[in-house]
Each structure stands twice: as structure tokens, then as C-alpha cells.
Amino acid sequence: MADGNEFQLNPTSKLDELEKGPWPSFIKGFKETFRRTGNTMIRGALDQLNYSYETKMGYWKGGVVGVHGYGAGIISRYSMISDLFPEAKEFHTVRIQPAPGLHYSTDKLRELLDLWEKYGSGLVNMHGQSGNLQMIGISQDNVQEFFDEINKKGWDLGGAGACVRTSASCVGPARCEMACYDNLKVHHDLLTYFSDLVHRPQLPYKIKMKFSGCPNDCTNAIQRSDFAYIGTWRDDIKVDTTELANYFESKGLDYIVNNVVTRCPTNAITLAGNTIEINNKECVRCMHCINVLPKALSPGDDRGISILVGGKGHLKVGNMLGAMMVPFIKADTEEDMEKLQDMMDEFVDYWAENALDHERIGEFIERIGMHQFLEDMGMEATLDMVSHPRDNPYFKAGHDHDPLKNIQQAAG
Amino acid sequence: MAKREWDTIESGPPDHMQMLHPVMVKNYGKWKYHERPRPGVLKHTAESGDVIYTVRAGTERQDTVDIIRRFCDLADKYAGGYLRWTVRNNVEFMTDSWESVEGLIKELEALGHPIGGTGPSVSAIAHTQGWLHCDIPATDASGVAKSIMDIVHDEFISEEMPNRVKLSTSCCEINCGGQADIAVIIQHTRPPRINHEALHAGICELPSTVARCPVAAIRPTTVDGKPSLMVVEEKCIYCGACFGACPGMEINHPDYSKLAIWVGGKNSNARTKPANMKLVCHGLPNNPPRWPEVGDVVKRILAAYKEGGRDWERMGEWIDRIGWKRFFEETGLTFDMYMIDNYRHARQSFNQSAHVRF
């Protein structure tokens, strides 16, 4: 230890290498805060991290630390080598739900930082991959008091374990012209509605929801979440013909052809003299042309949400992307929100009752099959759910199915 | 501890409307279009004619109260007391005055925060917790991210790529870093070493550890007369899923835990559907504090993409056009048998056609 001087760091030759270079250095930051506050937990964490860099192994283990009434939100971390580095013997994380879209006012954020400096290490993670504001490094003795103090200021804990997890949203209608629904409000209302499931693990495994204002999917919802809420529209792309003409003028015909017309994934755009024509029946709402010509093109007015279900990370069956389950649902009124909540309740309840331990909803649907899932959920099969009808010949349909009935009805 | 007198309010996430610049409140949901006046700066124009500028800067991501307070100081001085973060850990300040944009750029750069990450640039790395804070990592994340961002710093502050480039790193095969144009992920190359002593001590539930294995390689057995587990080494795919369920399944190793590089992941629906990334390099040494071998491969891939990609082509779309053979030629990487999928649905990735590039 450092001669009893609490403001002096121990040698960390490996980590010091990370102070070099043009990108902001987290090691420099940690050292700065230790030198100012003398919080020995930071020194302990640096010492242990440097030891990890020397031995190429990690030394944290989990445990159980929580706050009164909740079963989640605190990630406990105990050092396995506290005999070597006793200053970071306990180094727990507090997961806090930020406002949707990761928007902050400085007065609310400063309140949090002041309390964190009082009760914790002063190290902050902005943000965790699920969207939590993560305060890293606090001892068990301080956890309850810290939570009570921040809870008084309007902050609540996030999810961990077999819970509804803290959610993430893009910047949304607060600053983006492409946002097709108020994803910040839907995020806020749904996560508040599911508070009990956020705070008390009682599910087969985690559920993540993410809210992207448009199909550009800036929150990576389709890949990262069990329920991806992607803003979309049903009517035609809006065209500002003056601005479109300006783009032709400023960008030139080659650019428009090579970057707009030929890049449309369904060839829904054709060149028509000095302008373009969009066949909206063929448009799949990919956003590309709107991204390239944001002044001239914008999403239509009949806006809502597409919900994709089943996205998840690698373990245990490999990466899965979410698949279209609800092609369009409105989210404008309080009535729409209630419908959305009821639908989510049905999804979650059905999965929670029937899934295996540690089985995400995507894996669950794959195991029981889409037929069973749709039947049990009372959902109608639609072509939006698949890339194409099946090519696998092994299927069973009921003997009472009459393929001519619908054709005759259509003809008659 | 003193007697607790506070009753928890299960408030959920705070109200975002209290956290927005007044111009953003006024024009909420009524934005018309945006432009990028320079790398790292966005200009959004509302239907009302109001304008809001955004200055985006790179951060440490593993931050401190001091770093965030400095951001708060800048937000108070230039951005009406409001700020936000992006999902790739960049900080954003919004203001309606160009003078404030210039002031922010000057002060952020003086503090060492690069201005960029907009448009066709290389944005900051989405990364995990690593040795700093995770209980199952085989490498660090923040250190790898810092080392790579040092190398690609110039591509963060400019907009010279064909399209945007998203990077991620992950310190176990769970891949919390996520799908990205280029991802650096831990790859174990040996089966777990079983700590029978720990298993005997009841450190974990044996049946749920057996159930966690994606290839059914874990079986119950008896060791020294007590229940334990064994791994069928021929079946084991070294994924480390069991280690998450049971710390006695010791998968991490200073030499045998290596790094693999994956490319072509895409989250956006623009043009092509979202896509998973593909393996292009494996067996790189886990070499702290700077991971130079990883940095070199990332640099090669970025250089080839920058040179060959056309406007608006993401990494995966560029490779789809030129073909994987040319991708390997142009990056100097080597394709091998292990890059052919051998798991469920592998056939979907086989070339079921006569299409070959000679």
C-alpha cells in the first residue's frame, strides 16, 4: 500500500499505457477522481484491473446485494483476491433507469453525481448496453441509503436477472424528423407499467424492449431486444417537389440514380425525367431514400409501430434477430396505449407460463413452433411475418381446409 | 445503519419532457429535416422554422463524477442546461446558437473529447464491462475500445467512410457488445476446466448447468464418490455458456482465451434487412494493454472498406457486392475451414448455386 497516504496511487504500469493516445482515457479519469477524493475504492479497482492486465484473468464474483422490497437493480461484485487488493473488496453496481432517449437536465444529473460521490466510488458508466445509467463501485452498507436518497429525487432502479430490463430509446421526436411515433412516451409508459417485473425477478429469463422511432433502428432494437418497437407508416412517403428539384440540381443526376434509384431494395423508385417517382405499394419502409434526401422525402402521416419479437444475443443457440409479429399498431391515444399494454401482458404471460428456465422468447417460439404460438396467442398468420411461404414440404394442415372457398369468394 | 424512514416510490424511468432543451420541447414531434454542417455537428430544422444544433463528442464511457460534471458545466454554459448520450456512448449538447456550437467545439477539444461520430464516420465502440467490473470476462473491454479508438480517431472526427461504421467489443461469447460492422469478441479454444472441489461445495445447480450447454456436451458424473459434471470434449464447442451458469466450469484462460473478428453486422433496415456479422479472423492473442494484433486487423478491414466501398454501402453490403473472396484478398486475411458454419441451419450459408467469382 502507498505509505498510508490515501491520495497516492499504487504503480499500475500496464494501465498507464492506456493514458496515451488521442482518444479520452478512462484510466486518466479514474486517477483524477481518486487524486481529488481519495476514495480508496478507486485505487483498489485500479490495482485489481492492473493485476488482470498482468495475469489476463478476471477476479470479480457475484453474490446477492439488494435494496428493501426489490429483487433486482444492484449487481453485486466481490473481489476474489481481496487479500491482495482489500480496497475494492466490495465493488457493487447500481443500475439506474435514465429518462427515455438518455436525455438529462444538468440539475437532475448533478444531484445524482453528488449523492454518488457521497455514497459510492464516483465512477460512472454512461451507459450500459441495456441502457442503464450504471454507478460502479459501492459497498453493501451504503446501497440502501444511496438508493433511498436518489429515489427521493425521482430516480428508480433498473432490471437485472430474470426481469423486464431497463429499456433504450433513440433520440425520438425530441430531435428527429424521422420519428414515426412518440417512442419516448411509449418507453416511459410501458416501463412504468411493468415496474413490478422490472424490480422483482419472476420470469423464466430476461425480457428486453427497445424503442426506435423509425426503421433506421438507432437503438439496435431488432438485434438487441425481445420486443423491438420500430416506428413506421402505412400511407405514402411525403414528397416536397421543390426540395427534390433542389437535390437534382445540387447533387446531379448520377448521384440520384446511383444512390437513390438503384439502391431502393424493391425497385420501387424510377427516374421520370427530371424527378423520381415512388411506387408506394412496393415500398417496404426501409428509410434509405429518406436518409439520402431528408429535405425532400419524409415518412407518411398514418404512423404507428411495427413490433418484432425474439431478438437476442449469442447464448445459447446463436444470435437471433427479432421477427415481425405485429406489422402495424397505433400508439397515439391513451386507448392505443392500453391496447399495447394488454397485448404485451398477453405475450409476457404466455411466455412466462410456458418457457423453460433461461429460455428467451425467440428460442421459445422456435421450440414450440410459430403455429402453436399464433394459435395460443389468438393471432392471425399474415404474410408480413415471413420472407416467403414455406419451402419445406413436411407440414400438416387439417383435412377440413377448403382451398377453393376463398378463391370462389374472391371471384364471386 | 439508522432506521429506514423512506418508502420506495416505484417511479420507473424519469419523465423525459423535464430533460429537454426548451427548443426541443417547443418543436417536439414537429421536426422537418436535418443537415450536417460539419463532422460532429447536426442541424435540425423544425416546421416552425426553429433550428437546433447538436454537437457530438466522444467520451471515456467508463466515466467519473468529475468528467460528467465538466459536461454539465458545458451544458449550463452553452446548451441551456441539457445534454444527452447516444447508444454508442457519445455525449451530445443541443443549442440554438452557432456561437455556442463553436464554443462547445473549442472547449470539448481542449478537454480531449473528439468532435465527430456523425454521418459516414467510425463512431465510438459499443462495449461491455470486461475485467473492470464483469464476473465472467476473459478480456477487458474498455482497454480494447480505448486502443482501437486511438487508432481510428481520425475516422471518428471526419466523414470519409462510404457509410457509417459501428464497432463493438465483447469480453465473452455472450457478446453484450452486439452486432456491428466490425466486432471483436472473445473466443475460447479449449473446453472448460472443471473445478470439482467447487462443484462438490455446491457452488451451482448441476442440472441447470447441464441444460445450459448448446450441444449437450455436459453430463452428470461422480468424482471421488460425489456428484459432479463431465464435459465430452469432442462435442464441446468452447462457447463458455456453462461458465455463466456455474463458475466451476472454468473456461477463461490467459493463453487459450483468444480474440476473433466478425464483420458485416447491420442493425438498420435501410436498403438491406438487418444482418448478423460473419467470422473473418480468429485466434488472435489476448494481448493487453494495447491488443496491437487486433488493432492491425481492424485497421486493414477499415482501409479496404474505405478504399472499395461505394457511397451508402455498409460494410456487409460492400462485401455482398465484391464477394467474400475479394474481401479476404483485399484485407490480407485468411479464410479457413472453421469459418464454415457447422451448427444448426448451417446449410443456409452454403453456396447452393453455380455462382462463383473467378
PDB file of N, CA, C and O in Angstrom, chain B residues 77-114:
ATOM      1  N   LYS B  77     -23.345  26.267 -19.689  1.00  0.00           N
ATOM      2  CA  LYS B  77     -22.792  27.457 -20.341  1.00  0.00           C
ATOM      3  C   LYS B  77     -23.350  27.635 -21.763  1.00  0.00           C
ATOM      4  O   LYS B  77     -23.642  28.749 -22.180  1.00  0.00           O
ATOM      5  N   TYR B  78     -23.495  26.514 -22.489  1.00  0.00           N
ATOM      6  CA  TYR B  78     -23.795  26.631 -23.921  1.00  0.00           C
ATOM      7  C   TYR B  78     -25.136  26.023 -24.352  1.00  0.00           C
ATOM      8  O   TYR B  78     -25.615  26.303 -25.440  1.00  0.00           O
ATOM      9  N   ALA B  79     -25.695  25.105 -23.553  1.00  0.00           N
ATOM     10  CA  ALA B  79     -26.805  24.300 -24.078  1.00  0.00           C
ATOM     11  C   ALA B  79     -28.043  24.358 -23.186  1.00  0.00           C
ATOM     12  O   ALA B  79     -28.824  23.404 -23.133  1.00  0.00           O
ATOM     13  N   GLY B  80     -28.217  25.456 -22.486  1.00  0.00           N
ATOM     14  CA  GLY B  80     -29.437  25.666 -21.715  1.00  0.00           C
ATOM     15  C   GLY B  80     -29.591  24.741 -20.514  1.00  0.00           C
ATOM     16  O   GLY B  80     -30.666  24.656 -19.925  1.00  0.00           O
ATOM     17  N   GLY B  81     -28.524  24.008 -20.166  1.00  0.00           N
ATOM     18  CA  GLY B  81     -28.608  23.118 -19.007  1.00  0.00           C
ATOM     19  C   GLY B  81     -29.116  21.722 -19.342  1.00  0.00           C
ATOM     20  O   GLY B  81     -29.610  21.021 -18.461  1.00  0.00           O
ATOM     21  N   TYR B  82     -28.995  21.329 -20.611  1.00  0.00           N
ATOM     22  CA  TYR B  82     -29.453  19.995 -21.013  1.00  0.00           C
ATOM     23  C   TYR B  82     -28.386  19.294 -21.861  1.00  0.00           C
ATOM     24  O   TYR B  82     -27.618  19.951 -22.554  1.00  0.00           O
ATOM     25  N   LEU B  83     -28.362  17.967 -21.768  1.00  0.00           N
ATOM     26  CA  LEU B  83     -27.445  17.168 -22.577  1.00  0.00           C
ATOM     27  C   LEU B  83     -28.005  15.758 -22.700  1.00  0.00           C
ATOM     28  O   LEU B  83     -28.952  15.399 -22.014  1.00  0.00           O
ATOM     29  N   ARG B  84     -27.430  14.986 -23.622  1.00  0.00           N
ATOM     30  CA  ARG B  84     -27.877  13.594 -23.745  1.00  0.00           C
ATOM     31  C   ARG B  84     -26.722  12.721 -24.221  1.00  0.00           C
ATOM     32  O   ARG B  84     -25.677  13.234 -24.624  1.00  0.00           O
ATOM     33  N   TRP B  85     -26.954  11.427 -24.145  1.00  0.00           N
ATOM     34  CA  TRP B  85     -25.960  10.477 -24.648  1.00  0.00           C
ATOM     35  C   TRP B  85     -26.570   9.670 -25.784  1.00  0.00           C
ATOM     36  O   TRP B  85     -27.785   9.463 -25.832  1.00  0.00           O
ATOM     37  N   THR B  86     -25.713   9.197 -26.703  1.00  0.00           N
ATOM     38  CA  THR B  86     -26.168   8.304 -27.760  1.00  0.00           C
ATOM     39  C   THR B  86     -25.977   6.860 -27.290  1.00  0.00           C
ATOM     40  O   THR B  86     -25.310   6.615 -26.298  1.00  0.00           O
ATOM     41  N   VAL B  87     -26.542   5.897 -28.040  1.00  0.00           N
ATOM     42  CA  VAL B  87     -26.370   4.498 -27.645  1.00  0.00           C
ATOM     43  C   VAL B  87     -24.924   4.041 -27.831  1.00  0.00           C
ATOM     44  O   VAL B  87     -24.548   2.991 -27.349  1.00  0.00           O
ATOM     45  N   ARG B  88     -24.101   4.813 -28.555  1.00  0.00           N
ATOM     46  CA  ARG B  88     -22.696   4.457 -28.677  1.00  0.00           C
ATOM     47  C   ARG B  88     -21.824   5.356 -27.798  1.00  0.00           C
ATOM     48  O   ARG B  88     -20.676   5.655 -28.110  1.00  0.00           O
ATOM     49  N   ASN B  89     -22.382   5.773 -26.670  1.00  0.00           N
ATOM     50  CA  ASN B  89     -21.612   6.424 -25.598  1.00  0.00           C
ATOM     51  C   ASN B  89     -21.046   7.790 -25.954  1.00  0.00           C
ATOM     52  O   ASN B  89     -20.153   8.291 -25.278  1.00  0.00           O
ATOM     53  N   ASN B  90     -21.556   8.400 -27.032  1.00  0.00           N
ATOM     54  CA  ASN B  90     -21.148   9.772 -27.312  1.00  0.00           C
ATOM     55  C   ASN B  90     -22.056  10.717 -26.544  1.00  0.00           C
ATOM     56  O   ASN B  90     -23.234  10.431 -26.331  1.00  0.00           O
ATOM     57  N   VAL B  91     -21.493  11.866 -26.138  1.00  0.00           N
ATOM     58  CA  VAL B  91     -22.299  12.869 -25.447  1.00  0.00           C
ATOM     59  C   VAL B  91     -22.752  13.905 -26.473  1.00  0.00           C
ATOM     60  O   VAL B  91     -22.036  14.181 -27.441  1.00  0.00           O
ATOM     61  N   GLU B  92     -23.967  14.432 -26.304  1.00  0.00           N
ATOM     62  CA  GLU B  92     -24.494  15.428 -27.236  1.00  0.00           C
ATOM     63  C   GLU B  92     -25.000  16.663 -26.493  1.00  0.00           C
ATOM     64  O   GLU B  92     -25.700  16.544 -25.485  1.00  0.00           O
ATOM     65  N   PHE B  93     -24.638  17.822 -27.032  1.00  0.00           N
ATOM     66  CA  PHE B  93     -25.117  19.099 -26.497  1.00  0.00           C
ATOM     67  C   PHE B  93     -25.967  19.772 -27.567  1.00  0.00           C
ATOM     68  O   PHE B  93     -25.549  19.859 -28.716  1.00  0.00           O
ATOM     69  N   MET B  94     -27.144  20.250 -27.177  1.00  0.00           N
ATOM     70  CA  MET B  94     -28.040  20.898 -28.135  1.00  0.00           C
ATOM     71  C   MET B  94     -28.130  22.404 -27.840  1.00  0.00           C
ATOM     72  O   MET B  94     -28.262  22.797 -26.671  1.00  0.00           O
ATOM     73  N   THR B  95     -28.060  23.186 -28.886  1.00  0.00           N
ATOM     74  CA  THR B  95     -28.140  24.637 -28.713  1.00  0.00           C
ATOM     75  C   THR B  95     -28.750  25.274 -29.955  1.00  0.00           C
ATOM     76  O   THR B  95     -28.641  24.710 -31.040  1.00  0.00           O
ATOM     77  N   ASP B  96     -29.374  26.428 -29.775  1.00  0.00           N
ATOM     78  CA  ASP B  96     -29.931  27.097 -30.957  1.00  0.00           C
ATOM     79  C   ASP B  96     -29.004  28.186 -31.495  1.00  0.00           C
ATOM     80  O   ASP B  96     -29.396  28.939 -32.379  1.00  0.00           O
ATOM     81  N   SER B  97     -27.778  28.284 -30.951  1.00  0.00           N
ATOM     82  CA  SER B  97     -26.897  29.340 -31.453  1.00  0.00           C
ATOM     83  C   SER B  97     -25.587  28.766 -31.996  1.00  0.00           C
ATOM     84  O   SER B  97     -24.978  27.879 -31.391  1.00  0.00           O
ATOM     85  N   TRP B  98     -25.192  29.255 -33.156  1.00  0.00           N
ATOM     86  CA  TRP B  98     -23.953  28.783 -33.791  1.00  0.00           C
ATOM     87  C   TRP B  98     -22.725  29.186 -32.955  1.00  0.00           C
ATOM     88  O   TRP B  98     -21.733  28.457 -32.911  1.00  0.00           O
ATOM     89  N   GLU B  99     -22.808  30.338 -32.276  1.00  0.00           N
ATOM     90  CA  GLU B  99     -21.678  30.746 -31.419  1.00  0.00           C
ATOM     91  C   GLU B  99     -21.442  29.697 -30.327  1.00  0.00           C
ATOM     92  O   GLU B  99     -20.320  29.370 -29.985  1.00  0.00           O
ATOM     93  N   SER B 100     -22.554  29.174 -29.794  1.00  0.00           N
ATOM     94  CA  SER B 100     -22.427  28.135 -28.768  1.00  0.00           C
ATOM     95  C   SER B 100     -21.820  26.861 -29.351  1.00  0.00           C
ATOM     96  O   SER B 100     -21.060  26.160 -28.682  1.00  0.00           O
ATOM     97  N   VAL B 101     -22.163  26.554 -30.602  1.00  0.00           N
ATOM     98  CA  VAL B 101     -21.564  25.386 -31.261  1.00  0.00           C
ATOM     99  C   VAL B 101     -20.046  25.556 -31.284  1.00  0.00           C
ATOM    100  O   VAL B 101     -19.294  24.650 -30.906  1.00  0.00           O
ATOM    101  N   GLU B 102     -19.627  26.734 -31.689  1.00  0.00           N
ATOM    102  CA  GLU B 102     -18.179  26.977 -31.771  1.00  0.00           C
ATOM    103  C   GLU B 102     -17.520  26.933 -30.400  1.00  0.00           C
ATOM    104  O   GLU B 102     -16.432  26.369 -30.237  1.00  0.00           O
ATOM    105  N   GLY B 103     -18.204  27.489 -29.405  1.00  0.00           N
ATOM    106  CA  GLY B 103     -17.671  27.463 -28.039  1.00  0.00           C
ATOM    107  C   GLY B 103     -17.557  26.036 -27.527  1.00  0.00           C
ATOM    108  O   GLY B 103     -16.546  25.651 -26.919  1.00  0.00           O
ATOM    109  N   LEU B 104     -18.593  25.236 -27.777  1.00  0.00           N
ATOM    110  CA  LEU B 104     -18.591  23.840 -27.334  1.00  0.00           C
ATOM    111  C   LEU B 104     -17.446  23.063 -27.985  1.00  0.00           C
ATOM    112  O   LEU B 104     -16.717  22.325 -27.309  1.00  0.00           O
ATOM    113  N   ILE B 105     -17.292  23.257 -29.293  1.00  0.00           N
ATOM    114  CA  ILE B 105     -16.241  22.516 -30.002  1.00  0.00           C
ATOM    115  C   ILE B 105     -14.878  22.858 -29.409  1.00  0.00           C
ATOM    116  O   ILE B 105     -14.078  21.969 -29.107  1.00  0.00           O
ATOM    117  N   LYS B 106     -14.665  24.146 -29.199  1.00  0.00           N
ATOM    118  CA  LYS B 106     -13.375  24.592 -28.690  1.00  0.00           C
ATOM    119  C   LYS B 106     -13.101  24.007 -27.301  1.00  0.00           C
ATOM    120  O   LYS B 106     -12.032  23.445 -27.036  1.00  0.00           O
ATOM    121  N   GLU B 107     -14.091  24.094 -26.425  1.00  0.00           N
ATOM    122  CA  GLU B 107     -13.857  23.639 -25.047  1.00  0.00           C
ATOM    123  C   GLU B 107     -13.788  22.116 -24.946  1.00  0.00           C
ATOM    124  O   GLU B 107     -13.005  21.576 -24.171  1.00  0.00           O
ATOM    125  N   LEU B 108     -14.647  21.421 -25.721  1.00  0.00           N
ATOM    126  CA  LEU B 108     -14.604  19.946 -25.690  1.00  0.00           C
ATOM    127  C   LEU B 108     -13.258  19.448 -26.203  1.00  0.00           C
ATOM    128  O   LEU B 108     -12.650  18.543 -25.623  1.00  0.00           O
ATOM    129  N   GLU B 109     -12.790  20.048 -27.294  1.00  0.00           N
ATOM    130  CA  GLU B 109     -11.494  19.620 -27.835  1.00  0.00           C
ATOM    131  C   GLU B 109     -10.373  19.910 -26.855  1.00  0.00           C
ATOM    132  O   GLU B 109      -9.461  19.096 -26.693  1.00  0.00           O
ATOM    133  N   ALA B 110     -10.464  21.043 -26.171  1.00  0.00           N
ATOM    134  CA  ALA B 110      -9.434  21.375 -25.177  1.00  0.00           C
ATOM    135  C   ALA B 110      -9.425  20.355 -24.034  1.00  0.00           C
ATOM    136  O   ALA B 110      -8.387  20.064 -23.438  1.00  0.00           O
ATOM    137  N   LEU B 111     -10.597  19.786 -23.738  1.00  0.00           N
ATOM    138  CA  LEU B 111     -10.680  18.764 -22.687  1.00  0.00           C
ATOM    139  C   LEU B 111     -10.296  17.380 -23.203  1.00  0.00           C
ATOM    140  O   LEU B 111     -10.293  16.400 -22.459  1.00  0.00           O
ATOM    141  N   GLY B 112     -10.023  17.276 -24.509  1.00  0.00           N
ATOM    142  CA  GLY B 112      -9.615  15.992 -25.074  1.00  0.00           C
ATOM    143  C   GLY B 112     -10.747  15.139 -25.598  1.00  0.00           C
ATOM    144  O   GLY B 112     -10.571  13.945 -25.831  1.00  0.00           O
ATOM    145  N   HIS B 113     -11.918  15.743 -25.783  1.00  0.00           N
ATOM    146  CA  HIS B 113     -13.040  14.976 -26.323  1.00  0.00           C
ATOM    147  C   HIS B 113     -13.187  15.257 -27.816  1.00  0.00           C
ATOM    148  O   HIS B 113     -13.509  16.385 -28.205  1.00  0.00           O
ATOM    149  N   PRO B 114     -12.955  14.251 -28.658  1.00  0.00           N
ATOM    150  CA  PRO B 114     -13.038  14.475 -30.105  1.00  0.00           C
ATOM    151  C   PRO B 114     -14.469  14.748 -30.556  1.00  0.00           C
ATOM    152  O   PRO B 114     -15.424  14.156 -30.044  1.00  0.00           O
TER     153      PRO B 114
END
